């Protein structure tokens, strides 16, 4: 049978028309592991290059109109970088998305940022968050995403409760700086770089901090920031129920925060998360305020290729989730018809949606196969040459590590 006949094309097209996902500026730059970096000639160094790469991903996928910015990496002049940023937005047709303060790379933060026992360091960190909110106002960005590396490595070496109180105090102040319509997203992570306790270790802590901070604070779920056995879709369901789900940093992991490509290890989990989101929307539980962002740093894959692959995967899994007949499923759940409910659910996951997604792309004037189009267009090779001329070789041989 023609695979297109097994798919409700109207559902698939509607799902794809509304699905947008934000790309991270740092996903285009040279990044690595703590053991080293394998430099890539095509990696972006400047903000202009990051915008150019984001525009190429948008051109190929039609789904990535915004780019997440990390303040110290992308806007080192702070608010004074805004004029350049605005010009890039116009030139490349890409908007600045979430603004990410950097509370982890400054030497001052050895013992924490907003949770540091030193009031002066806490103030310095808070000032940076407030500056980031000002930047977000200037860019018109709705979301300021706060992630702290704060925590401790040894039992007894820090007061966990005092640090909670300092954090609450800082977040209340930061929240007070938001414009109406802006949101403070609070990200959690169970460990790394702190290995005994992390100040915001899980979604419950994040949700409590949101409640303390104010009505426009929301939880940010980074899919890599969970232990292996955790049921992330249940966490998502809870956050939807509580009305505090702010957004996602999507990536995949086998062990912890591995920064692997979305869906490369467990696509069924992404499908299950997407199902929770789409069901909540179907039931009118929450408006479309949830931010979908990618947070991946590709160590071995080509940056642009990996980003296109990620977006394509997200689109395919989003469509699969859209194929769940939610009315029918609700009936089966009510009747406790376990096997039929599961088969309906699994059936959507196992449907090959690729022909439907390609049909949507053609209908919307996009390349039917974005990865193939990227290769055929030669963008990566072109920018590799340009960037090598601009910034020097970037290529590291094995002997460099000898
Ligand atoms: C930390 O692991 C994190 O997930 C935060 O979102 C950071 O902003 C991002 O990665 C980039 O390092
Ligand atoms: Mn993240």
Tab-separated table of C-alpha atoms and ligand atoms in Angstrom:
chain	number	residue	atom	x	y	z
A	1	UNK	CA	0.000	0.000	0.000
A	2	UNK	CA	1.125	3.531	-0.681
A	3	UNK	CA	2.542	4.699	2.684
A	4	UNK	CA	0.803	8.056	2.208
A	5	UNK	CA	-2.553	6.263	2.432
A	6	UNK	CA	-1.854	5.105	5.978
A	7	UNK	CA	-1.305	8.660	7.209
A	8	UNK	CA	-3.946	11.313	7.852
A	9	UNK	CA	-2.289	13.945	5.689
A	10	UNK	CA	-4.506	16.732	7.029
A	11	UNK	CA	-3.322	15.922	10.572
A	12	UNK	CA	0.283	15.663	9.464
A	13	UNK	CA	0.237	18.943	7.532
A	14	UNK	CA	-1.475	20.801	10.352
A	15	UNK	CA	1.077	19.469	12.833
A	16	UNK	CA	4.008	20.490	10.641
A	17	UNK	CA	2.623	23.924	9.867
A	18	UNK	CA	2.591	24.815	13.545
A	19	UNK	CA	5.759	23.053	14.734
A	20	UNK	CA	8.707	25.377	15.350
A	21	UNK	CA	11.927	24.582	17.191
A	22	UNK	CA	14.746	26.921	18.224
A	23	UNK	CA	18.355	26.193	17.310
A	24	UNK	CA	21.181	26.987	19.751
A	25	UNK	CA	23.952	29.331	18.595
A	26	UNK	CA	26.457	27.129	20.423
A	27	UNK	CA	25.410	24.115	18.335
A	28	UNK	CA	27.205	25.714	15.349
A	29	UNK	CA	30.424	26.489	17.218
A	30	UNK	CA	33.430	24.322	18.016
A	31	UNK	CA	32.645	22.461	21.205
A	32	UNK	CA	33.899	19.220	22.604
A	33	UNK	CA	34.293	17.221	25.747
A	34	UNK	CA	36.457	18.009	28.736
A	35	UNK	CA	39.153	15.883	27.096
A	36	UNK	CA	39.485	18.144	24.091
A	37	UNK	CA	37.903	19.502	20.969
A	38	UNK	CA	38.115	18.215	17.418
A	39	UNK	CA	37.972	21.458	15.503
A	40	UNK	CA	35.864	21.699	12.353
A	41	UNK	CA	36.670	24.055	9.516
A	42	UNK	CA	33.007	24.912	8.992
A	43	UNK	CA	32.322	25.641	12.669
A	44	UNK	CA	30.961	29.129	13.302
A	45	UNK	CA	33.113	31.540	15.246
A	46	UNK	CA	31.285	34.851	14.948
A	47	UNK	CA	27.673	35.745	15.591
A	48	UNK	CA	27.323	36.470	11.897
A	49	UNK	CA	28.422	32.925	11.058
A	50	UNK	CA	25.997	31.472	13.610
A	51	UNK	CA	23.149	33.454	12.048
A	52	UNK	CA	24.212	32.329	8.578
A	53	UNK	CA	24.133	28.678	9.690
A	54	UNK	CA	20.765	29.119	11.391
A	55	UNK	CA	19.404	30.650	8.187
A	56	UNK	CA	20.615	27.640	6.203
A	57	UNK	CA	18.834	25.300	8.636
A	58	UNK	CA	15.640	27.370	8.325
A	59	UNK	CA	15.887	27.404	4.532
A	60	UNK	CA	16.126	23.613	4.489
A	61	UNK	CA	13.623	22.688	7.210
A	62	UNK	CA	11.163	25.596	7.386
A	63	UNK	CA	10.909	25.080	11.160
A	64	UNK	CA	13.616	27.111	12.897
A	65	UNK	CA	12.845	30.845	12.831
A	66	UNK	CA	14.765	31.664	16.029
A	67	UNK	CA	18.222	31.172	17.478
A	68	UNK	CA	18.969	30.826	21.202
A	69	UNK	CA	21.770	33.124	22.320
A	70	UNK	CA	24.232	32.682	25.165
A	71	UNK	CA	25.076	36.168	26.404
A	72	UNK	CA	28.813	35.852	27.057
A	73	UNK	CA	29.461	33.701	24.000
A	74	UNK	CA	27.367	35.664	21.505
A	75	UNK	CA	26.913	39.145	22.902
A	76	UNK	CA	30.161	39.877	24.739
A	77	UNK	CA	29.452	43.620	24.612
A	78	UNK	CA	26.113	43.014	26.316
A	79	UNK	CA	23.465	45.531	25.401
A	80	UNK	CA	25.968	47.251	23.076
A	81	UNK	CA	25.883	44.164	20.821
A	82	UNK	CA	22.214	44.761	20.028
A	83	UNK	CA	22.700	46.958	16.957
A	84	UNK	CA	24.826	44.252	15.291
A	85	UNK	CA	22.303	41.621	16.338
A	86	UNK	CA	19.377	43.536	14.848
A	87	UNK	CA	21.245	43.922	11.575
A	88	UNK	CA	21.918	40.179	11.487
A	89	UNK	CA	18.266	39.395	12.198
A	90	UNK	CA	17.241	41.481	9.236
A	91	UNK	CA	19.930	40.188	6.917
A	92	UNK	CA	19.373	36.492	7.636
A	93	UNK	CA	15.645	36.413	8.415
A	94	UNK	CA	16.312	34.762	11.780
A	95	UNK	CA	15.098	36.215	15.079
A	96	UNK	CA	16.897	36.136	18.411
A	97	UNK	CA	15.122	33.604	20.615
A	98	UNK	CA	15.749	32.748	24.235
A	99	UNK	CA	18.488	34.653	26.025
A	100	UNK	CA	20.811	32.552	28.175
A	101	UNK	CA	22.791	34.280	30.920
A	102	UNK	CA	26.111	32.604	31.599
A	103	UNK	CA	26.490	31.793	35.290
A	104	UNK	CA	29.214	29.193	34.990
A	105	UNK	CA	32.346	30.269	33.152
A	106	UNK	CA	33.502	33.206	35.247
A	107	UNK	CA	36.376	32.333	37.646
A	108	UNK	CA	34.357	33.984	40.402
A	109	UNK	CA	31.856	31.137	40.280
A	110	UNK	CA	34.131	28.423	41.664
A	111	UNK	CA	31.809	27.985	44.646
A	112	UNK	CA	28.623	29.022	42.890
A	113	UNK	CA	26.873	31.970	41.300
A	114	UNK	CA	23.411	32.831	42.663
A	115	UNK	CA	24.038	30.327	45.504
A	116	UNK	CA	27.572	31.422	46.364
A	117	UNK	CA	28.153	32.009	50.111
A	118	UNK	CA	29.784	35.338	49.170
A	119	UNK	CA	27.124	38.054	48.871
A	120	UNK	CA	29.278	40.062	46.441
A	121	UNK	CA	29.541	37.130	44.041
A	122	UNK	CA	25.810	36.485	44.309
A	123	UNK	CA	25.247	40.138	43.432
A	124	UNK	CA	27.615	39.881	40.449
A	125	UNK	CA	25.680	36.854	39.157
A	126	UNK	CA	22.334	38.547	39.716
A	127	UNK	CA	23.520	41.671	37.906
A	128	UNK	CA	24.370	39.475	34.935
A	129	UNK	CA	20.874	37.932	34.972
A	130	UNK	CA	19.324	41.415	35.161
A	131	UNK	CA	21.558	42.576	32.278
A	132	UNK	CA	20.431	39.517	30.324
A	133	UNK	CA	16.791	40.456	30.947
A	134	UNK	CA	17.574	43.929	29.584
A	135	UNK	CA	19.128	42.327	26.512
A	136	UNK	CA	16.021	40.163	26.115
A	137	UNK	CA	13.871	43.294	26.264
A	138	UNK	CA	16.000	44.892	23.554
A	139	UNK	CA	15.800	41.809	21.307
A	140	UNK	CA	12.087	41.335	21.992
A	141	UNK	CA	12.803	37.867	23.406
A	142	UNK	CA	10.124	36.349	25.570
A	143	UNK	CA	12.303	33.864	27.469
A	144	UNK	CA	15.363	34.192	29.677
A	145	UNK	CA	16.708	30.683	30.376
A	146	UNK	CA	18.604	30.354	33.618
A	147	UNK	CA	20.872	27.396	34.189
A	148	UNK	CA	23.264	27.316	37.129
A	149	UNK	CA	26.278	25.069	37.500
A	150	UNK	CA	25.941	25.674	41.254
A	151	UNK	CA	26.324	22.878	43.744
A	152	UNK	CA	28.969	21.232	45.872
A	153	UNK	CA	31.269	18.258	45.602
A	154	UNK	CA	31.593	17.109	49.204
A	155	UNK	CA	29.063	16.373	51.933
A	156	UNK	CA	29.060	18.968	54.692
A	157	UNK	CA	31.020	21.496	52.654
A	158	UNK	CA	28.022	23.768	51.992
A	159	UNK	CA	24.711	24.631	53.640
A	160	UNK	CA	22.121	23.294	51.217
A	161	UNK	CA	19.310	25.275	52.884
A	162	UNK	CA	21.095	28.603	52.961
A	163	UNK	CA	21.799	28.218	49.276
A	164	UNK	CA	18.098	27.581	48.590
A	165	UNK	CA	17.213	30.825	50.379
A	166	UNK	CA	19.855	32.833	48.452
A	167	UNK	CA	18.603	31.370	45.201
A	168	UNK	CA	14.982	32.222	45.982
A	169	UNK	CA	15.963	35.760	46.876
A	170	UNK	CA	17.861	36.221	43.599
A	171	UNK	CA	15.095	34.735	41.474
A	172	UNK	CA	12.474	36.977	43.083
A	173	UNK	CA	14.626	40.017	42.216
A	174	UNK	CA	15.243	38.778	38.676
A	175	UNK	CA	11.542	38.070	38.184
A	176	UNK	CA	10.764	41.626	39.293
A	177	UNK	CA	12.796	42.893	36.316
A	178	UNK	CA	10.701	41.075	33.699
A	179	UNK	CA	8.477	43.000	31.331
A	180	UNK	CA	4.898	41.781	31.031
A	181	UNK	CA	4.939	38.804	28.685
A	182	UNK	CA	8.522	37.874	29.485
A	183	UNK	CA	9.290	34.629	31.287
A	184	UNK	CA	12.082	33.308	33.455
A	185	UNK	CA	12.790	29.675	32.580
A	186	UNK	CA	14.486	27.705	35.328
A	187	UNK	CA	16.473	24.661	34.200
A	188	UNK	CA	17.416	21.745	36.427
A	189	UNK	CA	20.171	19.169	36.217
A	190	UNK	CA	20.878	16.312	38.635
A	191	UNK	CA	24.680	16.449	38.507
A	192	UNK	CA	27.677	17.814	36.594
A	193	UNK	CA	29.681	19.884	37.139
A	194	UNK	CA	28.788	19.451	40.824
A	195	UNK	CA	28.986	15.834	41.893
A	196	UNK	CA	27.599	15.774	45.416
A	197	UNK	CA	24.666	18.162	45.286
A	198	UNK	CA	23.303	20.424	42.563
A	199	UNK	CA	21.323	23.450	43.760
A	200	UNK	CA	18.520	22.878	41.227
A	201	UNK	CA	18.651	19.119	40.832
A	202	UNK	CA	15.208	18.170	39.555
A	203	UNK	CA	11.850	19.369	38.242
A	204	UNK	CA	10.320	19.578	41.727
A	205	UNK	CA	13.016	21.972	42.921
A	206	UNK	CA	12.643	23.947	39.740
A	207	UNK	CA	8.854	24.154	40.138
A	208	UNK	CA	9.198	25.252	43.767
A	209	UNK	CA	11.656	27.950	42.752
A	210	UNK	CA	9.230	29.113	40.055
A	211	UNK	CA	6.487	29.374	42.655
A	212	UNK	CA	8.793	31.446	44.854
A	213	UNK	CA	10.049	33.629	41.993
A	214	UNK	CA	6.681	34.740	40.637
A	215	UNK	CA	3.895	34.039	38.142
A	216	UNK	CA	6.041	34.332	35.020
A	217	UNK	CA	8.637	31.766	36.043
A	218	UNK	CA	8.443	28.362	34.353
A	219	UNK	CA	10.346	25.084	34.414
A	220	UNK	CA	12.758	24.287	31.595
A	221	UNK	CA	13.122	20.563	30.895
A	222	UNK	CA	16.417	19.565	29.291
A	223	UNK	CA	15.885	15.964	28.222
A	224	UNK	CA	19.546	15.149	28.912
A	225	UNK	CA	19.252	16.251	32.524
A	226	UNK	CA	17.659	13.103	33.926
A	227	UNK	CA	18.752	9.772	35.296
A	228	UNK	CA	18.288	6.874	32.918
A	229	UNK	CA	15.293	5.338	34.626
A	230	UNK	CA	13.316	8.569	34.910
A	231	UNK	CA	9.966	8.813	33.176
A	232	UNK	CA	10.348	12.204	31.488
A	233	UNK	CA	6.887	12.233	29.933
A	234	UNK	CA	5.376	11.821	33.393
A	235	UNK	CA	7.375	14.852	34.549
A	236	UNK	CA	6.048	16.724	31.511
A	237	UNK	CA	2.489	15.664	32.355
A	238	UNK	CA	2.920	16.933	35.914
A	239	UNK	CA	4.332	20.262	34.784
A	240	UNK	CA	1.454	20.654	32.329
A	241	UNK	CA	-0.994	19.823	35.096
A	242	UNK	CA	0.593	22.442	37.342
A	243	UNK	CA	0.724	25.017	34.529
A	244	UNK	CA	4.463	25.570	35.008
A	245	UNK	CA	5.969	23.986	31.924
A	246	UNK	CA	8.044	26.657	30.189
A	247	UNK	CA	9.980	24.807	27.554
A	248	UNK	CA	12.444	22.158	26.491
A	249	UNK	CA	16.064	21.768	25.681
A	250	UNK	CA	15.934	18.760	23.392
A	251	UNK	CA	18.786	16.314	22.917
A	252	UNK	CA	19.272	12.619	23.556
A	253	UNK	CA	21.423	10.689	25.964
A	254	UNK	CA	22.493	7.161	26.725
A	255	UNK	CA	23.992	7.927	30.124
A	256	UNK	CA	23.562	11.526	31.276
A	257	UNK	CA	23.980	14.920	29.614
A	258	UNK	CA	25.499	13.350	26.511
A	259	UNK	CA	24.313	15.996	24.020
A	260	UNK	CA	23.475	13.348	21.445
A	261	UNK	CA	21.136	14.014	18.552
A	262	UNK	CA	17.456	14.092	19.471
A	263	UNK	CA	15.894	10.678	19.021
A	264	UNK	CA	19.176	8.959	18.193
A	265	UNK	CA	19.002	6.684	21.233
A	266	UNK	CA	15.341	6.618	22.225
A	267	UNK	CA	12.946	8.117	19.667
A	268	UNK	CA	9.985	6.489	21.448
A	269	UNK	CA	10.647	8.676	24.477
A	270	UNK	CA	10.523	11.835	22.368
A	271	UNK	CA	7.283	10.560	20.827
A	272	UNK	CA	5.836	10.002	24.305
A	273	UNK	CA	6.822	13.525	25.384
A	274	UNK	CA	5.308	14.989	22.208
A	275	UNK	CA	2.150	12.961	22.850
A	276	UNK	CA	1.764	14.530	26.301
A	277	UNK	CA	2.176	18.013	24.819
A	278	UNK	CA	-0.239	17.446	21.976
A	279	UNK	CA	-2.798	15.779	24.217
A	280	UNK	CA	-2.682	18.723	26.624
A	281	UNK	CA	-3.262	21.099	23.690
A	282	UNK	CA	-6.051	18.832	22.367
A	283	UNK	CA	-7.736	18.988	25.759
A	284	UNK	CA	-7.284	22.764	25.900
A	285	UNK	CA	-5.131	22.474	29.013
A	286	UNK	CA	-2.374	24.842	27.998
A	287	UNK	CA	-1.857	27.363	25.255
A	288	UNK	CA	1.071	27.123	22.891
A	289	UNK	CA	3.419	28.861	25.322
A	290	UNK	CA	5.844	25.972	25.590
A	291	UNK	CA	9.222	26.755	23.980
A	292	UNK	CA	10.844	23.998	21.941
A	293	UNK	CA	14.583	24.444	21.816
A	294	UNK	CA	17.493	22.239	20.841
A	295	UNK	CA	20.438	22.098	23.234
A	296	UNK	CA	23.128	20.002	21.592
A	297	UNK	CA	26.845	20.475	21.122
A	298	UNK	CA	28.043	18.127	18.441
A	299	UNK	CA	31.462	16.766	19.084
A	300	UNK	CA	31.947	14.448	16.123
A	301	UNK	CA	29.166	15.259	13.663
A	302	UNK	CA	29.252	18.242	11.347
A	303	UNK	CA	27.407	21.021	13.159
A	304	UNK	CA	25.007	22.129	10.444
A	305	UNK	CA	24.352	18.620	9.217
A	306	UNK	CA	23.614	17.488	12.782
A	307	UNK	CA	21.275	20.407	13.345
A	308	UNK	CA	19.327	19.696	10.158
A	309	UNK	CA	19.158	16.022	11.114
A	310	UNK	CA	17.844	16.981	14.554
A	311	UNK	CA	15.122	19.242	13.180
A	312	UNK	CA	14.050	16.630	10.628
A	313	UNK	CA	13.873	14.012	13.392
A	314	UNK	CA	11.838	16.359	15.576
A	315	UNK	CA	9.416	17.007	12.709
A	316	UNK	CA	8.997	13.283	12.034
A	317	UNK	CA	8.386	12.461	15.686
A	318	UNK	CA	6.025	15.419	16.058
A	319	UNK	CA	3.960	14.099	13.132
A	320	UNK	CA	3.957	10.587	14.553
A	321	UNK	CA	2.540	11.990	17.795
A	322	UNK	CA	-0.049	13.928	15.782
A	323	UNK	CA	-1.302	10.660	14.298
A	324	UNK	CA	-2.547	9.388	17.653
A	325	UNK	CA	-6.331	9.389	17.447
A	326	UNK	CA	-6.852	11.109	20.787
A	327	UNK	CA	-10.602	10.741	20.945
A	328	UNK	CA	-10.376	7.038	20.273
A	329	UNK	CA	-7.515	6.656	22.741
A	330	UNK	CA	-9.499	8.415	25.476
A	331	UNK	CA	-12.332	5.906	24.927
A	332	UNK	CA	-9.967	2.937	25.156
A	333	UNK	CA	-8.331	4.371	28.275
A	334	UNK	CA	-11.729	4.844	29.902
A	335	UNK	CA	-12.677	1.262	29.050
A	336	UNK	CA	-9.278	0.099	30.365
A	337	UNK	CA	-8.711	-1.747	27.109
A	338	UNK	CA	-4.989	-1.923	27.678
A	339	UNK	CA	-3.830	-3.760	24.591
A	340	UNK	CA	-6.015	-1.816	22.167
A	341	UNK	CA	-4.912	1.480	23.727
A	342	UNK	CA	-1.278	0.505	23.562
A	343	UNK	CA	-1.597	-0.723	19.978
A	344	UNK	CA	-3.227	2.523	18.916
A	345	UNK	CA	-0.414	4.453	20.587
A	346	UNK	CA	2.378	2.236	19.275
A	347	UNK	CA	0.772	2.156	15.848
A	348	UNK	CA	1.223	5.898	15.494
A	349	UNK	CA	4.852	5.592	16.544
A	350	UNK	CA	5.585	2.835	14.042
A	351	UNK	CA	3.916	4.602	11.132
A	352	UNK	CA	6.419	5.618	8.490
A	353	UNK	CA	5.673	9.328	8.251
A	354	UNK	CA	8.630	10.212	6.034
A	355	UNK	CA	6.631	10.246	2.777
A	356	UNK	CA	4.020	12.504	4.432
A	357	UNK	CA	6.690	14.870	5.732
A	358	UNK	CA	8.293	14.965	2.267
A	359	UNK	CA	4.870	15.711	0.746
A	360	UNK	CA	4.438	18.589	3.217
A	361	UNK	CA	7.857	19.948	2.312
A	362	UNK	CA	7.045	19.897	-1.367
A	363	UNK	CA	3.687	21.553	-0.731
A	364	UNK	CA	5.451	24.307	1.208
A	365	UNK	CA	8.193	24.827	-1.377
A	366	UNK	CA	10.906	23.174	0.725
A	367	UNK	CA	13.432	20.544	-0.297
A	368	UNK	CA	11.850	17.073	0.140
A	369	UNK	CA	15.056	15.751	1.734
A	370	UNK	CA	16.810	18.529	3.699
A	371	UNK	CA	19.957	16.525	4.440
A	372	UNK	CA	20.418	15.619	0.791
A	373	UNK	CA	19.731	19.245	-0.184
A	374	UNK	CA	22.356	20.420	2.298
A	375	UNK	CA	24.934	18.123	0.738
A	376	UNK	CA	23.976	18.983	-2.828
A	377	UNK	CA	23.987	22.729	-2.123
A	378	UNK	CA	27.588	22.609	-0.882
A	379	UNK	CA	26.964	25.136	1.931
A	380	UNK	CA	29.225	23.380	4.426
A	381	UNK	CA	32.161	23.157	2.021
A	382	UNK	CA	31.685	26.790	1.003
A	383	UNK	CA	31.669	28.167	4.523
A	384	UNK	CA	34.523	25.869	5.553
A	385	UNK	CA	36.693	27.522	2.896
A	386	UNK	CA	35.580	31.036	3.810
A	387	UNK	CA	36.005	30.454	7.529
A	388	UNK	CA	39.410	28.899	7.101
A	389	UNK	CA	40.506	32.007	5.201
A	390	UNK	CA	38.981	34.284	7.829
A	391	UNK	CA	40.067	32.525	11.002
A	392	UNK	CA	42.932	30.256	9.974
A	393	UNK	CA	42.952	26.465	9.725
A	394	UNK	CA	40.835	25.251	12.594
A	395	UNK	CA	41.993	21.782	11.700
A	396	UNK	CA	43.635	19.825	14.501
A	397	UNK	CA	45.693	16.773	13.651
A	398	UNK	CA	46.262	13.874	15.983
A	399	UNK	CA	49.853	15.028	16.457
A	400	UNK	CA	48.631	18.247	18.073
A	401	UNK	CA	47.780	16.171	21.088
A	402	UNK	CA	51.066	14.286	21.154
B	1	LIG	C1	23.967	22.810	30.781
B	1	LIG	O1	24.310	21.467	30.694
B	1	LIG	C2	23.086	23.260	29.622
B	1	LIG	O2	22.088	22.290	29.382
B	1	LIG	C3	22.489	24.627	29.858
B	1	LIG	O3	21.250	24.749	29.194
B	1	LIG	C4	23.489	25.521	29.214
B	1	LIG	O4	22.993	26.797	28.954
B	1	LIG	C5	23.786	24.731	27.970
B	1	LIG	O5	23.845	23.379	28.436
B	1	LIG	C6	25.011	25.132	27.209
B	1	LIG	O6	26.183	24.802	27.898
B	2	LIG	MN1	20.158	22.832	28.580
